[in-house]
JSON list of C-alpha atoms in Angstrom, two decimals:
[
{"chain": "W", "resi": 18, "resn": "VAL", "atom": "CA", "xyz": [232.59, 106.87, 183.65]},
{"chain": "W", "resi": 19, "resn": "LEU", "atom": "CA", "xyz": [229.90, 109.53, 184.33]},
{"chain": "W", "resi": 20, "resn": "PRO", "atom": "CA", "xyz": [230.18, 113.11, 183.20]},
{"chain": "W", "resi": 21, "resn": "LEU", "atom": "CA", "xyz": [231.74, 115.71, 185.44]},
{"chain": "W", "resi": 22, "resn": "VAL", "atom": "CA", "xyz": [229.50, 118.02, 187.23]},
{"chain": "W", "resi": 23, "resn": "GLU", "atom": "CA", "xyz": [230.04, 121.36, 189.12]},
{"chain": "W", "resi": 24, "resn": "VAL", "atom": "CA", "xyz": [228.80, 121.76, 192.51]},
{"chain": "W", "resi": 25, "resn": "ARG", "atom": "CA", "xyz": [228.38, 125.27, 194.18]},
{"chain": "W", "resi": 26, "resn": "SER", "atom": "CA", "xyz": [227.98, 125.34, 197.78]},
{"chain": "W", "resi": 27, "resn": "HIS", "atom": "CA", "xyz": [227.47, 128.27, 200.53]},
{"chain": "W", "resi": 28, "resn": "ASP", "atom": "CA", "xyz": [227.91, 127.53, 204.27]},
{"chain": "W", "resi": 29, "resn": "ASN", "atom": "CA", "xyz": [228.27, 123.69, 203.50]},
{"chain": "W", "resi": 30, "resn": "ARG", "atom": "CA", "xyz": [224.97, 123.41, 201.71]},
{"chain": "W", "resi": 31, "resn": "CYS", "atom": "CA", "xyz": [224.55, 122.74, 198.16]},
{"chain": "W", "resi": 32, "resn": "ASP", "atom": "CA", "xyz": [223.21, 125.44, 196.20]},
{"chain": "W", "resi": 33, "resn": "LEU", "atom": "CA", "xyz": [223.75, 124.49, 192.69]},
{"chain": "W", "resi": 34, "resn": "VAL", "atom": "CA", "xyz": [224.66, 121.29, 190.69]},
{"chain": "W", "resi": 35, "resn": "PHE", "atom": "CA", "xyz": [225.23, 121.63, 186.80]},
{"chain": "W", "resi": 36, "resn": "GLY", "atom": "CA", "xyz": [226.87, 119.90, 184.12]},
{"chain": "W", "resi": 37, "resn": "PRO", "atom": "CA", "xyz": [228.30, 118.22, 182.21]},
{"chain": "W", "resi": 38, "resn": "ILE", "atom": "CA", "xyz": [231.59, 119.95, 182.56]},
{"chain": "W", "resi": 39, "resn": "LYS", "atom": "CA", "xyz": [234.49, 119.41, 180.27]},
{"chain": "W", "resi": 40, "resn": "HIS", "atom": "CA", "xyz": [238.01, 119.67, 181.36]},
{"chain": "W", "resi": 41, "resn": "PRO", "atom": "CA", "xyz": [241.14, 119.18, 179.32]},
{"chain": "W", "resi": 42, "resn": "SER", "atom": "CA", "xyz": [242.95, 116.87, 181.99]},
{"chain": "W", "resi": 43, "resn": "LEU", "atom": "CA", "xyz": [239.87, 114.65, 182.44]},
{"chain": "W", "resi": 44, "resn": "ASN", "atom": "CA", "xyz": [241.14, 111.76, 180.10]},
{"chain": "W", "resi": 45, "resn": "LYS", "atom": "CA", "xyz": [244.43, 111.53, 181.77]},
{"chain": "W", "resi": 46, "resn": "LEU", "atom": "CA", "xyz": [242.59, 111.63, 185.23]},
{"chain": "W", "resi": 47, "resn": "ILE", "atom": "CA", "xyz": [240.30, 108.88, 184.25]},
{"chain": "W", "resi": 48, "resn": "ALA", "atom": "CA", "xyz": [243.34, 106.69, 183.02]},
{"chain": "W", "resi": 49, "resn": "HIS", "atom": "CA", "xyz": [245.16, 107.40, 186.44]},
{"chain": "W", "resi": 50, "resn": "CYS", "atom": "CA", "xyz": [241.84, 106.45, 188.27]},
{"chain": "W", "resi": 51, "resn": "ALA", "atom": "CA", "xyz": [241.49, 103.20, 186.35]},
{"chain": "W", "resi": 52, "resn": "HIS", "atom": "CA", "xyz": [244.99, 102.08, 187.09]},
{"chain": "W", "resi": 53, "resn": "PHE", "atom": "CA", "xyz": [244.52, 102.73, 190.73]},
{"chain": "W", "resi": 54, "resn": "LEU", "atom": "CA", "xyz": [241.25, 100.50, 190.77]},
{"chain": "W", "resi": 55, "resn": "GLU", "atom": "CA", "xyz": [242.85, 98.08, 188.63]},
{"chain": "W", "resi": 56, "resn": "ASP", "atom": "CA", "xyz": [245.98, 97.70, 191.10]},
{"chain": "W", "resi": 57, "resn": "LEU", "atom": "CA", "xyz": [243.36, 97.35, 194.03]},
{"chain": "W", "resi": 58, "resn": "LYS", "atom": "CA", "xyz": [241.46, 94.79, 191.95]},
{"chain": "W", "resi": 59, "resn": "TYR", "atom": "CA", "xyz": [238.35, 96.95, 192.84]},
{"chain": "W", "resi": 60, "resn": "GLU", "atom": "CA", "xyz": [235.20, 95.53, 191.66]},
{"chain": "W", "resi": 61, "resn": "GLY", "atom": "CA", "xyz": [232.25, 97.79, 191.77]},
{"chain": "W", "resi": 62, "resn": "LEU", "atom": "CA", "xyz": [231.45, 101.45, 191.67]},
{"chain": "W", "resi": 63, "resn": "CYS", "atom": "CA", "xyz": [233.74, 104.00, 193.20]},
{"chain": "W", "resi": 64, "resn": "SER", "atom": "CA", "xyz": [233.43, 107.80, 193.32]},
{"chain": "W", "resi": 65, "resn": "PHE", "atom": "CA", "xyz": [236.00, 110.15, 193.07]},
{"chain": "W", "resi": 66, "resn": "GLU", "atom": "CA", "xyz": [235.59, 113.88, 194.56]},
{"chain": "W", "resi": 67, "resn": "LEU", "atom": "CA", "xyz": [237.68, 116.33, 192.60]},
{"chain": "W", "resi": 68, "resn": "PHE", "atom": "CA", "xyz": [238.92, 119.79, 193.08]},
{"chain": "W", "resi": 69, "resn": "ASP", "atom": "CA", "xyz": [239.63, 121.96, 190.06]},
{"chain": "W", "resi": 70, "resn": "THR", "atom": "CA", "xyz": [242.75, 124.20, 190.29]},
{"chain": "W", "resi": 71, "resn": "GLY", "atom": "CA", "xyz": [242.17, 125.81, 186.90]},
{"chain": "W", "resi": 72, "resn": "LYS", "atom": "CA", "xyz": [244.84, 123.85, 185.21]},
{"chain": "W", "resi": 73, "resn": "LYS", "atom": "CA", "xyz": [244.37, 120.36, 186.57]},
{"chain": "W", "resi": 74, "resn": "LEU", "atom": "CA", "xyz": [241.93, 117.99, 188.55]},
{"chain": "W", "resi": 75, "resn": "LEU", "atom": "CA", "xyz": [243.01, 116.93, 191.88]},
{"chain": "W", "resi": 76, "resn": "VAL", "atom": "CA", "xyz": [241.43, 113.88, 193.82]},
{"chain": "W", "resi": 77, "resn": "ASN", "atom": "CA", "xyz": [240.10, 114.92, 197.10]},
{"chain": "W", "resi": 78, "resn": "GLU", "atom": "CA", "xyz": [238.34, 111.92, 198.12]},
{"chain": "W", "resi": 79, "resn": "THR", "atom": "CA", "xyz": [237.36, 108.33, 196.87]},
{"chain": "W", "resi": 80, "resn": "ALA", "atom": "CA", "xyz": [234.46, 106.57, 198.15]},
{"chain": "W", "resi": 81, "resn": "PRO", "atom": "CA", "xyz": [232.94, 102.99, 197.40]},
{"chain": "W", "resi": 82, "resn": "ARG", "atom": "CA", "xyz": [229.57, 103.12, 196.39]},
{"chain": "W", "resi": 83, "resn": "VAL", "atom": "CA", "xyz": [228.15, 99.59, 197.35]},
{"chain": "W", "resi": 84, "resn": "HIS", "atom": "CA", "xyz": [224.63, 98.22, 197.36]},
{"chain": "W", "resi": 85, "resn": "ASN", "atom": "CA", "xyz": [223.47, 95.33, 199.63]},
{"chain": "W", "resi": 86, "resn": "THR", "atom": "CA", "xyz": [221.04, 93.75, 197.48]}
]
């Protein structure tokens, strides 16, 4: 698991990325994501795009990160 980063965008363009960011619900979310990937028998790297509601993190999108070497 890589550290969380915050992305600030304007007009659909990334203006700023900074981190690492700490969030109180991160460990719980990591456990849920790991369970999800285990159920799929997923092998490899997968990214999760998150939204911070202020109280919890919500998964907006998942995307496999494959490399054809």
